[in-house]
CSV table of C-alpha atoms and ligand atoms in Angstrom, one decimal:
chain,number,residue,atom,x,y,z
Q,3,UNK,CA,117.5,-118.8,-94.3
Q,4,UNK,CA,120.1,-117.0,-93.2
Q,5,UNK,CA,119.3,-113.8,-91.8
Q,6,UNK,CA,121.0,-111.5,-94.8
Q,7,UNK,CA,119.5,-111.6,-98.2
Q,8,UNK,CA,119.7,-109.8,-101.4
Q,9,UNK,CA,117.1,-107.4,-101.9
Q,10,UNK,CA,113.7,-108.3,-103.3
Q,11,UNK,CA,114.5,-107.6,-107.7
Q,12,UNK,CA,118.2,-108.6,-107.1
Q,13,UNK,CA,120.2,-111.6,-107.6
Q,14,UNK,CA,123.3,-113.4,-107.1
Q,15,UNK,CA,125.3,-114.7,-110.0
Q,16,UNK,CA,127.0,-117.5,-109.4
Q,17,UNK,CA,129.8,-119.4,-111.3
Q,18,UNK,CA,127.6,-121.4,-113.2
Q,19,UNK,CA,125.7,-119.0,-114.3
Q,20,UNK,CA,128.1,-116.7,-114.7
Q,21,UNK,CA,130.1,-118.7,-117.0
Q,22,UNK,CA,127.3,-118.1,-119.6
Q,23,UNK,CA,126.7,-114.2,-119.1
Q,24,UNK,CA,130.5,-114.3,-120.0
Q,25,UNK,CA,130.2,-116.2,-123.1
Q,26,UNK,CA,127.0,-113.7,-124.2
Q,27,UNK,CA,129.2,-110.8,-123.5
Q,28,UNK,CA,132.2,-111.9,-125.8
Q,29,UNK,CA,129.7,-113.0,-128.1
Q,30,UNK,CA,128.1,-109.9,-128.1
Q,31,UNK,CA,131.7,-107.8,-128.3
Q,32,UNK,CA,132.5,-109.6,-131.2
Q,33,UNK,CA,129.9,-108.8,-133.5
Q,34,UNK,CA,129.2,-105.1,-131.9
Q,35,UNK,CA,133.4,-104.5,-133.4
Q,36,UNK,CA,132.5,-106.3,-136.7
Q,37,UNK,CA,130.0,-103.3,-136.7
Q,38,UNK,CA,132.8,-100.7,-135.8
Q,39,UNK,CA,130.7,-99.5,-132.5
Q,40,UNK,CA,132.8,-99.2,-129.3
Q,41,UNK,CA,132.2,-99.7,-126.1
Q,42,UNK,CA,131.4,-96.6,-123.5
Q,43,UNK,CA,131.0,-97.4,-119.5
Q,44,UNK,CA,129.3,-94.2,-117.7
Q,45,UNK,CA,128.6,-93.8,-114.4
Q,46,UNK,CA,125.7,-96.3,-112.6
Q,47,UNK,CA,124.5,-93.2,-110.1
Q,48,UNK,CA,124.3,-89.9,-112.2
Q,49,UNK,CA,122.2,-86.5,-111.5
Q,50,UNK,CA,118.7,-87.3,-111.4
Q,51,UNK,CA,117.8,-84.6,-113.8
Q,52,UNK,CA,119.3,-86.6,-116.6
Q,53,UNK,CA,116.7,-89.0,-116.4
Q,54,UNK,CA,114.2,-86.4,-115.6
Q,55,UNK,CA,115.0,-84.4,-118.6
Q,56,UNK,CA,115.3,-86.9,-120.9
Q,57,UNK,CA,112.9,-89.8,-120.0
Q,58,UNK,CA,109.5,-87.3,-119.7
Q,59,UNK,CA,107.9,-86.7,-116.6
Q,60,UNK,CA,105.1,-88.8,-118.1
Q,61,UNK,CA,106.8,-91.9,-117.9
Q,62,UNK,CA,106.6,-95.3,-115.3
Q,63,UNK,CA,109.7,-94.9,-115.0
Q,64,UNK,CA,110.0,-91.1,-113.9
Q,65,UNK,CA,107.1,-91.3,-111.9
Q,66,UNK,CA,107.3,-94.9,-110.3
Q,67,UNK,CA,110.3,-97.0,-110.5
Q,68,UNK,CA,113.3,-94.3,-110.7
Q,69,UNK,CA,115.7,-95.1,-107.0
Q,70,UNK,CA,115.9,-91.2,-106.6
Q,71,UNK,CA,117.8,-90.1,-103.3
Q,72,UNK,CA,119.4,-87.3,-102.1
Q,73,UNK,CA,123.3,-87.6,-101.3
Q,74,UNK,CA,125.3,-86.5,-98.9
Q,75,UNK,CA,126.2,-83.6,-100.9
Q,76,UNK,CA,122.3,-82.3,-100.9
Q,77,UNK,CA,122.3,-83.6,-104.4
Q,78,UNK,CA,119.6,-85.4,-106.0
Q,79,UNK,CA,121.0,-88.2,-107.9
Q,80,UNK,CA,119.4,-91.3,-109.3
Q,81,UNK,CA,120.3,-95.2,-110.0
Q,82,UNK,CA,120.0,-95.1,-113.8
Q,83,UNK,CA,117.1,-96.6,-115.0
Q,84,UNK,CA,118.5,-97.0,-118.8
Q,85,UNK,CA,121.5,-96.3,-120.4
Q,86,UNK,CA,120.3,-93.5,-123.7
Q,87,UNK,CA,120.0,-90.7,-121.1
Q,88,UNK,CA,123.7,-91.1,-119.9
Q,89,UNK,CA,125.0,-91.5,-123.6
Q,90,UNK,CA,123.5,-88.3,-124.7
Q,91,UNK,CA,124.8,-86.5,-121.2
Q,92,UNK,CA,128.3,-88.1,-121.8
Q,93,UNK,CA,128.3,-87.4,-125.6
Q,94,UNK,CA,127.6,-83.8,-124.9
Q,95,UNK,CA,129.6,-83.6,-121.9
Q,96,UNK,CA,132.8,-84.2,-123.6
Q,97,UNK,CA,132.0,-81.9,-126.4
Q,98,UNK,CA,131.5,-84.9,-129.3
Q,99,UNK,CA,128.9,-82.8,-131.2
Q,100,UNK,CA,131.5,-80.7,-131.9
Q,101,UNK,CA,134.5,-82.7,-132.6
Q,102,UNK,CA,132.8,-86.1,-134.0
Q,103,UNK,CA,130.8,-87.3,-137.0
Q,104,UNK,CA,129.1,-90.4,-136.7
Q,105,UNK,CA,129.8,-92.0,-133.2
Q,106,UNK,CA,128.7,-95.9,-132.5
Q,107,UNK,CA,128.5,-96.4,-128.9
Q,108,UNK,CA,127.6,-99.6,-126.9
Q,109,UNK,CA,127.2,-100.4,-123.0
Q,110,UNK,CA,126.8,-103.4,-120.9
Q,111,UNK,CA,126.0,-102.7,-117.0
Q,112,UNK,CA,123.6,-103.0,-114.8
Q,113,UNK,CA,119.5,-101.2,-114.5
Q,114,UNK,CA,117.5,-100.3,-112.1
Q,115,UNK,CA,114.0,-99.9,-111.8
Q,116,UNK,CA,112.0,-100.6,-108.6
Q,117,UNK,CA,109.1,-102.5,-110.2
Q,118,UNK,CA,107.3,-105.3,-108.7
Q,119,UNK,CA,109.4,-108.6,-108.6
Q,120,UNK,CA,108.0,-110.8,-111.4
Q,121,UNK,CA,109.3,-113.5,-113.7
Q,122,UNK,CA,111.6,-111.7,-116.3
Q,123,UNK,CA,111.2,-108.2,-114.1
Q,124,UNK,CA,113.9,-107.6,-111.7
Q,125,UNK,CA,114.9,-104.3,-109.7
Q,126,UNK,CA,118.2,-104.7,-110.9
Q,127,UNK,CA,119.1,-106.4,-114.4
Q,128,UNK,CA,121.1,-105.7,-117.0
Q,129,UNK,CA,121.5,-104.4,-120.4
Q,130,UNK,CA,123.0,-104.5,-123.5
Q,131,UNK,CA,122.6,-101.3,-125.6
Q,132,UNK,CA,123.6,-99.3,-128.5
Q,133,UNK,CA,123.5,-95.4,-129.8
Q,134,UNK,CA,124.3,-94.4,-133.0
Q,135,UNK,CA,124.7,-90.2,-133.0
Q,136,UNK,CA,125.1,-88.1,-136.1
Q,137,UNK,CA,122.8,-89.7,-139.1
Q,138,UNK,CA,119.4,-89.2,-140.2
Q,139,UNK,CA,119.6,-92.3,-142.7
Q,140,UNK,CA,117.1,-94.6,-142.8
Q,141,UNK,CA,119.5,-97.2,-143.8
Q,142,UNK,CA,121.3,-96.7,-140.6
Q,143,UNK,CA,117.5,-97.7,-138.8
Q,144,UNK,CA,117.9,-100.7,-140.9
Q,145,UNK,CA,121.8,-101.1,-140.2
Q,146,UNK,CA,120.8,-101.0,-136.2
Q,147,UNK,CA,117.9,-103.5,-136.4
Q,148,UNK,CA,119.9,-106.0,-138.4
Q,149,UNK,CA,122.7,-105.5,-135.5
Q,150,UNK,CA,119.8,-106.0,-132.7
Q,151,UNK,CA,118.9,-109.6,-135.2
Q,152,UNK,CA,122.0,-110.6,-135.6
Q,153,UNK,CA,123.4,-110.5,-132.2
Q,154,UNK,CA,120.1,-112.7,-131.1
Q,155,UNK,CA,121.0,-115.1,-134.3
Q,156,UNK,CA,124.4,-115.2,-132.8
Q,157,UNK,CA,123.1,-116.2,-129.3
Q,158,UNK,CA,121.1,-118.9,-130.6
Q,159,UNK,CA,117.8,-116.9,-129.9
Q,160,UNK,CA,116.2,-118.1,-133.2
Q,161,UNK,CA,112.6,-117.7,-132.2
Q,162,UNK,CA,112.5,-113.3,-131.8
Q,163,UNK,CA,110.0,-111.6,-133.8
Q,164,UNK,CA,110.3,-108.0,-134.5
Q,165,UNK,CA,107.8,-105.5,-134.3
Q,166,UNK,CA,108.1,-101.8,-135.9
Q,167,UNK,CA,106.5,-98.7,-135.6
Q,168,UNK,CA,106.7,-95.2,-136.9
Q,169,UNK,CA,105.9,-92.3,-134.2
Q,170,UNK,CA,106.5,-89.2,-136.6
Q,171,UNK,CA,108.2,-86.4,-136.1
Q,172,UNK,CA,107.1,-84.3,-133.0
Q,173,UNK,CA,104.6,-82.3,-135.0
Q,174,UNK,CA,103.0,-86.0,-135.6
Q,175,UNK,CA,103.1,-87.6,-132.7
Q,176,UNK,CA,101.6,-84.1,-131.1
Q,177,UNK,CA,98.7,-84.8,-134.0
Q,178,UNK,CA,98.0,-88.2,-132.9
Q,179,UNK,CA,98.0,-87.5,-129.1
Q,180,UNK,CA,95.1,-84.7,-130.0
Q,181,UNK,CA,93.5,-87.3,-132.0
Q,182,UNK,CA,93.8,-90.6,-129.4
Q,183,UNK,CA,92.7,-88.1,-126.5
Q,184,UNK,CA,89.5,-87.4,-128.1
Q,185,UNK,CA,88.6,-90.7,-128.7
Q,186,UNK,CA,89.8,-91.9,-125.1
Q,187,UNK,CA,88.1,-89.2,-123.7
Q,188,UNK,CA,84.7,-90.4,-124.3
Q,189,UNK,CA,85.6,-94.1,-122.6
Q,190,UNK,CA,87.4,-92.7,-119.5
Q,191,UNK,CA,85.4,-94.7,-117.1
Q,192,UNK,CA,86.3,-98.4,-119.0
Q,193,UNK,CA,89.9,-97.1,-118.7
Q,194,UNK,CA,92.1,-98.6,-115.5
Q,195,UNK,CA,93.2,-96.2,-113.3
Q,196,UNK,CA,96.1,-96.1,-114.9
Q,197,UNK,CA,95.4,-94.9,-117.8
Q,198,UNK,CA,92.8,-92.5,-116.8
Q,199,UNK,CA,96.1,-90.6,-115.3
Q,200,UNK,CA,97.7,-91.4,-119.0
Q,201,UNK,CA,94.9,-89.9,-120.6
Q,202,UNK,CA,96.0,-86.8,-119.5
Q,203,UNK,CA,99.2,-87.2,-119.5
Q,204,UNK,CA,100.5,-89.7,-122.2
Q,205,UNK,CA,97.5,-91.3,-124.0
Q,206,UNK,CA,100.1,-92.7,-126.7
Q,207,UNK,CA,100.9,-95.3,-123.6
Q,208,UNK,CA,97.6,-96.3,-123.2
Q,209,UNK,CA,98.1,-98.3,-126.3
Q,210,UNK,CA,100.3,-100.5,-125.1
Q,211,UNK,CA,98.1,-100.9,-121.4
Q,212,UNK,CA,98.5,-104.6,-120.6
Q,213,UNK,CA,95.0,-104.3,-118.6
Q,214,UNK,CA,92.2,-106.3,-121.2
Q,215,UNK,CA,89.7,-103.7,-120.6
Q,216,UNK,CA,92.0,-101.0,-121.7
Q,217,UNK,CA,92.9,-103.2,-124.5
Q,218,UNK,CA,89.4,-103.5,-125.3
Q,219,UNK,CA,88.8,-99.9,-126.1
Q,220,UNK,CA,92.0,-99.7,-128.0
Q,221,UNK,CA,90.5,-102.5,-130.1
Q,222,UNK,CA,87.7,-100.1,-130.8
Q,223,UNK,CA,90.2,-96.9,-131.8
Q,224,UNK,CA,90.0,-95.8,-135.2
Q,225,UNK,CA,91.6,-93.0,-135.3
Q,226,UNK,CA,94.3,-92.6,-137.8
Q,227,UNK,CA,97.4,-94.5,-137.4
Q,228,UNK,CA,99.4,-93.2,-140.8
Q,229,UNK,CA,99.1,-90.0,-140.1
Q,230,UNK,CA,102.8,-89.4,-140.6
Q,231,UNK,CA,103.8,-86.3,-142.4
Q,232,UNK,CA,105.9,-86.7,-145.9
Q,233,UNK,CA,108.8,-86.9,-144.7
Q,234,UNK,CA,108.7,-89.4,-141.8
Q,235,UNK,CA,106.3,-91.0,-144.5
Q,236,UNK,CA,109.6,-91.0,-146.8
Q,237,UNK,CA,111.4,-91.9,-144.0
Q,238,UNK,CA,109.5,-95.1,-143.0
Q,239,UNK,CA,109.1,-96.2,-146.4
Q,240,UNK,CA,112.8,-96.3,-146.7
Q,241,UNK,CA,113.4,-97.9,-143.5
Q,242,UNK,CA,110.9,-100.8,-144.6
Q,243,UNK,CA,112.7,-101.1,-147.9
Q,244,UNK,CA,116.2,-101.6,-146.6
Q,245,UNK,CA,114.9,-104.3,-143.9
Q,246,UNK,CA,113.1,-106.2,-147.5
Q,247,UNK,CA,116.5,-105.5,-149.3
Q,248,UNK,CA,118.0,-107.3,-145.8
Q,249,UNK,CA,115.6,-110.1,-146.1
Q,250,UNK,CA,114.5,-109.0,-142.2
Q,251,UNK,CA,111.0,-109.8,-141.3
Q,252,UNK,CA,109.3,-107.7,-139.3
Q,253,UNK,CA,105.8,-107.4,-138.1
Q,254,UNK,CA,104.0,-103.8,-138.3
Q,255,UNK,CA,102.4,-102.8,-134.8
Q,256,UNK,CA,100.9,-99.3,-135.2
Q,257,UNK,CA,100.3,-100.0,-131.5
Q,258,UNK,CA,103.9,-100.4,-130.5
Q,259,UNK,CA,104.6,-96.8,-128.6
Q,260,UNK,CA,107.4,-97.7,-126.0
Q,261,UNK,CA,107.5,-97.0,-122.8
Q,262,UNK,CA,109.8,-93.5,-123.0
Q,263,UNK,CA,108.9,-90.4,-124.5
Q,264,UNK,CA,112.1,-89.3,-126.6
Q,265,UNK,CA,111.6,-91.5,-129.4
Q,266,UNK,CA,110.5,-90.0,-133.0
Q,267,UNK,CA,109.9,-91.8,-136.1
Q,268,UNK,CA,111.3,-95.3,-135.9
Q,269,UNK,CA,110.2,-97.5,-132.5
Q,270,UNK,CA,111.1,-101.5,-133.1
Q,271,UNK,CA,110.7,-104.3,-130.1
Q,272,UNK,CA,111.9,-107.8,-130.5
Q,273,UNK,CA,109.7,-110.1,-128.7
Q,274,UNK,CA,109.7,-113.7,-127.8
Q,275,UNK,CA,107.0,-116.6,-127.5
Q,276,UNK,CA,108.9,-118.5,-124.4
Q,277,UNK,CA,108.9,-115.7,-121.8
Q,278,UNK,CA,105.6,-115.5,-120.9
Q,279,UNK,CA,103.9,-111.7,-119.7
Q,280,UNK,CA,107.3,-110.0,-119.9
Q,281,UNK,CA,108.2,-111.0,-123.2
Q,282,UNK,CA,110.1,-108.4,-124.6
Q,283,UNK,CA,113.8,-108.9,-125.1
Q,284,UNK,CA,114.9,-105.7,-126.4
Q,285,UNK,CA,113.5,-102.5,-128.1
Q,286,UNK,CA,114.8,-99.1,-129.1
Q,287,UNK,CA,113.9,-96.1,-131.5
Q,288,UNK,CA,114.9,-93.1,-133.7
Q,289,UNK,CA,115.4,-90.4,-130.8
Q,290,UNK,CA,116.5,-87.2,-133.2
Q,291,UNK,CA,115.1,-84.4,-130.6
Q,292,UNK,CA,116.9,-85.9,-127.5
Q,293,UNK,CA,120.4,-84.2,-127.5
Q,294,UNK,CA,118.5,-81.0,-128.1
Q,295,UNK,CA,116.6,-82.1,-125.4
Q,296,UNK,CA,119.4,-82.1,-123.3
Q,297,UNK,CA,120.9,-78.8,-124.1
Q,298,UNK,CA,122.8,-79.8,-127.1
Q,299,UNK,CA,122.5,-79.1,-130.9
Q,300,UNK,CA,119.9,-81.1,-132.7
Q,301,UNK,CA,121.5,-84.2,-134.0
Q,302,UNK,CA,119.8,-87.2,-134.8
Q,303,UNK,CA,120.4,-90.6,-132.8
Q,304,UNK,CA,119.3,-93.6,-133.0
Q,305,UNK,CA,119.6,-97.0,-130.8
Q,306,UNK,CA,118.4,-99.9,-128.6
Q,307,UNK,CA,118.9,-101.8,-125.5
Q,308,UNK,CA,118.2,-105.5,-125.4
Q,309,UNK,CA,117.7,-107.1,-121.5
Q,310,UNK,CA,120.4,-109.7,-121.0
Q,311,UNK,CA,118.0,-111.6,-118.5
Q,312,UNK,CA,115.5,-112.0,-120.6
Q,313,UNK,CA,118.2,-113.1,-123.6
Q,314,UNK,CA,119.1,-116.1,-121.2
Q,315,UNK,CA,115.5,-117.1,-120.5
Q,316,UNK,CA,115.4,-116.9,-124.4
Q,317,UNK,CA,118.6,-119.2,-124.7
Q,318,UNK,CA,117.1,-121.3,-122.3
Q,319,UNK,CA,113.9,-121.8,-123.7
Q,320,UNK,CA,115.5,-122.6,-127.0
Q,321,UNK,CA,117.7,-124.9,-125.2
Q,322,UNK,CA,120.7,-123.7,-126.1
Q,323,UNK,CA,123.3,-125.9,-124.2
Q,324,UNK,CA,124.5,-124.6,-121.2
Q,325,UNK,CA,128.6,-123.2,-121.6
Q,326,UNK,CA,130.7,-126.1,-120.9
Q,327,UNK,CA,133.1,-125.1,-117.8
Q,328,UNK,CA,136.9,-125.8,-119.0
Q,329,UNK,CA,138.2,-128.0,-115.7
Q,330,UNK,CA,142.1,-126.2,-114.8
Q,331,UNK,CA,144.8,-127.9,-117.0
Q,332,UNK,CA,146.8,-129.1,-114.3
Q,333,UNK,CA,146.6,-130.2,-110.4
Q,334,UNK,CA,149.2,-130.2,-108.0
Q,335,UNK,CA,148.6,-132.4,-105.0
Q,336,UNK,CA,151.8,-131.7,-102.7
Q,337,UNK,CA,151.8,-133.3,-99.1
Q,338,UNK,CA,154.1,-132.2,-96.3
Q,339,UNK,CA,155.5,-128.7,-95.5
Q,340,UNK,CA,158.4,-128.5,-98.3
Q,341,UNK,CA,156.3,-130.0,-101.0
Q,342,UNK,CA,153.7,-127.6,-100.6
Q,343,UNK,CA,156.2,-124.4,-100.4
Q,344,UNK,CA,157.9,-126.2,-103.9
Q,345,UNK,CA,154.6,-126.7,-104.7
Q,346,UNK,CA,153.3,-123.3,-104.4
Q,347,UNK,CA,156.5,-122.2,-106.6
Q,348,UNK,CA,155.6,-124.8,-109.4
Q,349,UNK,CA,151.9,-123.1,-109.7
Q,350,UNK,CA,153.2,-119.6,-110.1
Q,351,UNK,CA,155.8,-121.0,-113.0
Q,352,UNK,CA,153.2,-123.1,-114.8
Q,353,UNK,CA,150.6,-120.1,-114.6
Q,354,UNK,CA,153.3,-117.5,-116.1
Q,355,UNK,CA,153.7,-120.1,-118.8
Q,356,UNK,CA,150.3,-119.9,-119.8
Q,357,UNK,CA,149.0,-123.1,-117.3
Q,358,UNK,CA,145.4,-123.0,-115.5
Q,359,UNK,CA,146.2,-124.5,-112.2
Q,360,UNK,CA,144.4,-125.6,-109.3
Q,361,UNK,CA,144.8,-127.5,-106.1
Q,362,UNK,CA,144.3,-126.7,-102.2
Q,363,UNK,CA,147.1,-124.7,-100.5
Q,364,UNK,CA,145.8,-126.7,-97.4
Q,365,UNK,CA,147.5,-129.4,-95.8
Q,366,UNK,CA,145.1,-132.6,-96.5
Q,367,UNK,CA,145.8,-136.3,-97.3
Q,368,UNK,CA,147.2,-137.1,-100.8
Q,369,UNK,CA,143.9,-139.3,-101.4
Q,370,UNK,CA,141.8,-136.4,-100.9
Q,371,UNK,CA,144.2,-134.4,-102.8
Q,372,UNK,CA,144.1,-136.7,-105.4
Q,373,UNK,CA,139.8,-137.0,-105.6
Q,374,UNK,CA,139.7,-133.5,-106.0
Q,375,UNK,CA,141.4,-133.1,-109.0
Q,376,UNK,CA,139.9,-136.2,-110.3
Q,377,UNK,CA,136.7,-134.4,-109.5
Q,378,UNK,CA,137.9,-130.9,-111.5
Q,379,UNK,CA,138.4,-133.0,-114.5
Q,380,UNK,CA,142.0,-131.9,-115.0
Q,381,UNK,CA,144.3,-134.5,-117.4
Q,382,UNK,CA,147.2,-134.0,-115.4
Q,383,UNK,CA,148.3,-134.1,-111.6
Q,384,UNK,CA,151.6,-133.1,-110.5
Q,385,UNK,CA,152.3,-134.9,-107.4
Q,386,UNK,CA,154.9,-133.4,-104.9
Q,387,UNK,CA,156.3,-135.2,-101.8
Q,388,UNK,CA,159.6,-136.0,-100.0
Q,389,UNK,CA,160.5,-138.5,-102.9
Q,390,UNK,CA,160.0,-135.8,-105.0
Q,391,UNK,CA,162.2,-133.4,-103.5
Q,392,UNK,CA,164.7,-135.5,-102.8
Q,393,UNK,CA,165.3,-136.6,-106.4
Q,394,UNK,CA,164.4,-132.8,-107.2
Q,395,UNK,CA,161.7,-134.6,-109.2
Q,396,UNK,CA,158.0,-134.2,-110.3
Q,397,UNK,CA,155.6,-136.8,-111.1
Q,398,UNK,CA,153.4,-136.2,-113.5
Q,399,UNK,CA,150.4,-138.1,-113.3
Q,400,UNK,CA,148.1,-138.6,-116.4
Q,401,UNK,CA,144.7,-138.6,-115.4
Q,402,UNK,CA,143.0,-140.3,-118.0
Q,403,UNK,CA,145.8,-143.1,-119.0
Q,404,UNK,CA,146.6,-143.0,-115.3
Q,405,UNK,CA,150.2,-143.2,-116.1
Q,406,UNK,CA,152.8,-141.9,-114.4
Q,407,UNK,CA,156.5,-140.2,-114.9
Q,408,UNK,CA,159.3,-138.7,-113.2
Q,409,UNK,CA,160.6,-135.4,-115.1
Q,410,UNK,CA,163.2,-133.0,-113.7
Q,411,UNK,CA,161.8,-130.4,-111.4
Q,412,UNK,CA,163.3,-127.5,-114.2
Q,413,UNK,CA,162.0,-129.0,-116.6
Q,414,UNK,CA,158.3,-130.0,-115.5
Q,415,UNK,CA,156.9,-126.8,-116.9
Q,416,UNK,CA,158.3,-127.4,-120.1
Q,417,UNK,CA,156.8,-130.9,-120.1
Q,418,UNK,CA,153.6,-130.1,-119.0
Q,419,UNK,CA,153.0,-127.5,-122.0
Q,420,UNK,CA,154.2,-129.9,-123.9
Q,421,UNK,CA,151.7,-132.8,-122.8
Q,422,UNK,CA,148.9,-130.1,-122.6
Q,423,UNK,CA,149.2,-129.5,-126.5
Q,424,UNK,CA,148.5,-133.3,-127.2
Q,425,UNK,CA,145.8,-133.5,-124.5
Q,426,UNK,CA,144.0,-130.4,-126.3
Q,427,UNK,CA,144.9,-131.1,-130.0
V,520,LIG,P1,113.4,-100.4,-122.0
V,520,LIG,O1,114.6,-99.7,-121.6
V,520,LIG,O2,112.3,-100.3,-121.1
V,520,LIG,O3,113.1,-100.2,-123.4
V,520,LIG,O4,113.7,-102.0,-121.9
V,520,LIG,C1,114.6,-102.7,-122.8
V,520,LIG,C2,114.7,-104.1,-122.4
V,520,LIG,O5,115.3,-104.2,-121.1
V,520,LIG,C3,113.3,-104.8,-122.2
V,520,LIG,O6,112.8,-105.3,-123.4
V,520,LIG,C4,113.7,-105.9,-121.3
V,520,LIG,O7,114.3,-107.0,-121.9
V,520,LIG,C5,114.7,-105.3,-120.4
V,520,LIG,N1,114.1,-104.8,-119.1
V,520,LIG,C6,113.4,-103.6,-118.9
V,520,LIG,N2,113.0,-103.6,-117.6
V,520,LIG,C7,113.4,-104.7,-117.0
V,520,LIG,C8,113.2,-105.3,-115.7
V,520,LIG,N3,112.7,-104.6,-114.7
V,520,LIG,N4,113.7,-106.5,-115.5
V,520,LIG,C9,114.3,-107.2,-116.4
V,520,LIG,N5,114.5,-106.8,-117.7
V,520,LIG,C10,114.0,-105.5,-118.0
């Protein structure tokens, strides 16, 4: 092992693998513009008191897993732990509460959260997310979850189930939390340490407490889980009645809280049966008292961030076949000095005409030359050598026929596009 790693929760991608998370992200852009959402990229490192304001102070993530540091300024910045809190900083920040109507945003970048290493839990991973700011409809909840299911249909990720929740308004959830503290309050000492803190804290999260003899008590909590005043009532009724009218099966979990604090009313999480403990691919929320939050007007938002890890372990699991790597069109083996220079010139020409060319720049035998392209898989070789040049020449070798041709050097280009159209037809 050499003696400089990547960090413990972070990973290489290598060309392999990287071939796919390529092919997920066009997939993905494609049917986020079919959906008229564009993309945003905001900063990775931002002021810590975005996440601090936003997140809740209450949260794992504030209180555990944020990288906080102070920079050389003095300031206190953070790694962001999830891409909402920026949105709303960069929607405010350049003045789109003002100026815009409905704005459809999505991301793609990397996380970070320093939680313990685990299958399907890195310290650095990646998501995919949207935010949808300026509407209150229901229909856009539904319009949102559709877009979360459809871009896992797309992927081949056939197996997700959703799960939905309503959290109320602010009033309700502050209802509920009076309510769930009561009961919890009289089983404190079954509770893991955990969620004793929770208990004082968050009780809502101690519904979701992985630990079985927190789960246990939860089992045993009756207290009321439709407490939703009329109009979040109104509100979820409609959101259940566009996802029917969308034939989108769902799964109520009056359990499901999610692990931040901003969200209100709708809270949805798309799971899957083949990633073991961490099985959550995605999950997001109404969040309609954030931007206020955050010093901006109210304005109701809504969105949802799916973990691109976890989508390829999905993919996996459901055996979706691995991206086929396209081998380079064309491979020039050259041998001696002036070949290689001619060579080198014949690259740049067939790459301006639209060519994917490879071959070493490296002096080597013309066997060698020649296994290495047979090993790329390209169908044609354009051999270079003093006969070549001489006769101001190419031969154009075709892998798979294992023919070969002499064509002018100015034309060779010209031929090879030409060949490369019947190769691909
Ligand atoms: P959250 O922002 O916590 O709602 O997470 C949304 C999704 O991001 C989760 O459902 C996971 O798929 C993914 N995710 C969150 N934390 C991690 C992590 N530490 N490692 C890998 N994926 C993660």
């Amino acid at each position: 092992m050499p003696s400089l790693v990547a960090l413990p929760g972070t990973s290489d991608l290598l060309p392999e693998e990287t071939a796919r998370w390529q092919a997920v992200d066009a997939a993905a852009r494609a049917i986020l513009a079919r959906y008229d959402y564009r993309e945003i990229r905001t900063p990775i490192i931002e002021s810590a008191e975005v996440f601090l304001r936003s997140l809740g102070d209450a949260t794992e993530i504030v209180q555990k897993q944020m990288y906080l540091f102070t920079d050389r300024g003095g300031r206190q910045v953070a790694l962001r732990p999830e891409g909402t809190a920026s949105a709303v900083r960069a929607y405010l920040e350049h003045g789109l509460d003002k100026t815009a109507g409905l704005v459809k945003w999505y991301y793609v970048g990397p996380m970070f959260r320093a939680e313990r290493p685990q299958k399907g839990r890195q310290r650095q991973f990646h998501q995919l997310g949207v935010e949808v700011f300026g509407s209150a409809s229901p229909l856009q909840d539904a319009e949102v979850i559709a877009l979360l299911m459809h871009l896992l249909e797309v992927l081949g990720v056939k197996g997700a189930a959703l799960k939905l929740n309503n959290l109320g308004c602010r009033q309700d959830r502050a209802a509920r939390v009076e309510a769930l503290t009561a009961f919890f309050s009289q089983h404190v000492g079954d509770l893991c340490e955990d969620c004793q803190q929770r208990l004082r804290v968050n009780p809502l999260r101690i519904l979701d407490c992985k630990q079985e003899k927190c789960q246990r008590i939860v089992a045993k909590d009756r207290t009321p889980d439709t407490g939703l005043c009329a109009d979040c009532l109104a509100h979820w009724q409609a959101v259940l009645a566009a996802l029917d009218a969308l034939n989108i099966r769902y799964e109520r979990d009056v359990r499901l809280v999610r692990g931040l604090d901003y969200y209100t009313r709708t809270a949805f999480e798309v799971v899957h049966p083949g990633l073991g403990a961490q099985d959550a691919l995605g999950g997001g929320g109404r969040y309609d008292d954030l931007v206020q939050q955050m010093g901006g007007p109210s304005v109701p938002a809504i969105g949802f961030a799916l973990g691109l890890e976890r989508v390829l372990m999905a993919m996996d699991h459901e055996g979706v076949p691995a991206e086929p790597v396209r081998p380079p069109d064309v491979c020039i083996a050259a041998l001696g000095e002036a070949a290689q220079i001619k060579g080198l010139v014949v690259r740049q020409d067939l790459r301006r005409a639209g060519v994917a060319c490879a071959g070493e720049l490296d002096p080597r035998p013309l066997k060698r030359q020649l296994e290495a392209a047979s090993k790329l898989g390209c169908p044609l070789v354009l051999l270079l050598g003093d006969d070549e040049l001489a006769k101001e020449v190419v031969t154009i070798r075709d892998m798979q026929t294992r023919s070969q041709a002499q064509v002018p050097q100015a034309g060779c280009v010209n031929e090879v596009v030409r060949r490369l159209k019947t190769v691909n037809s």
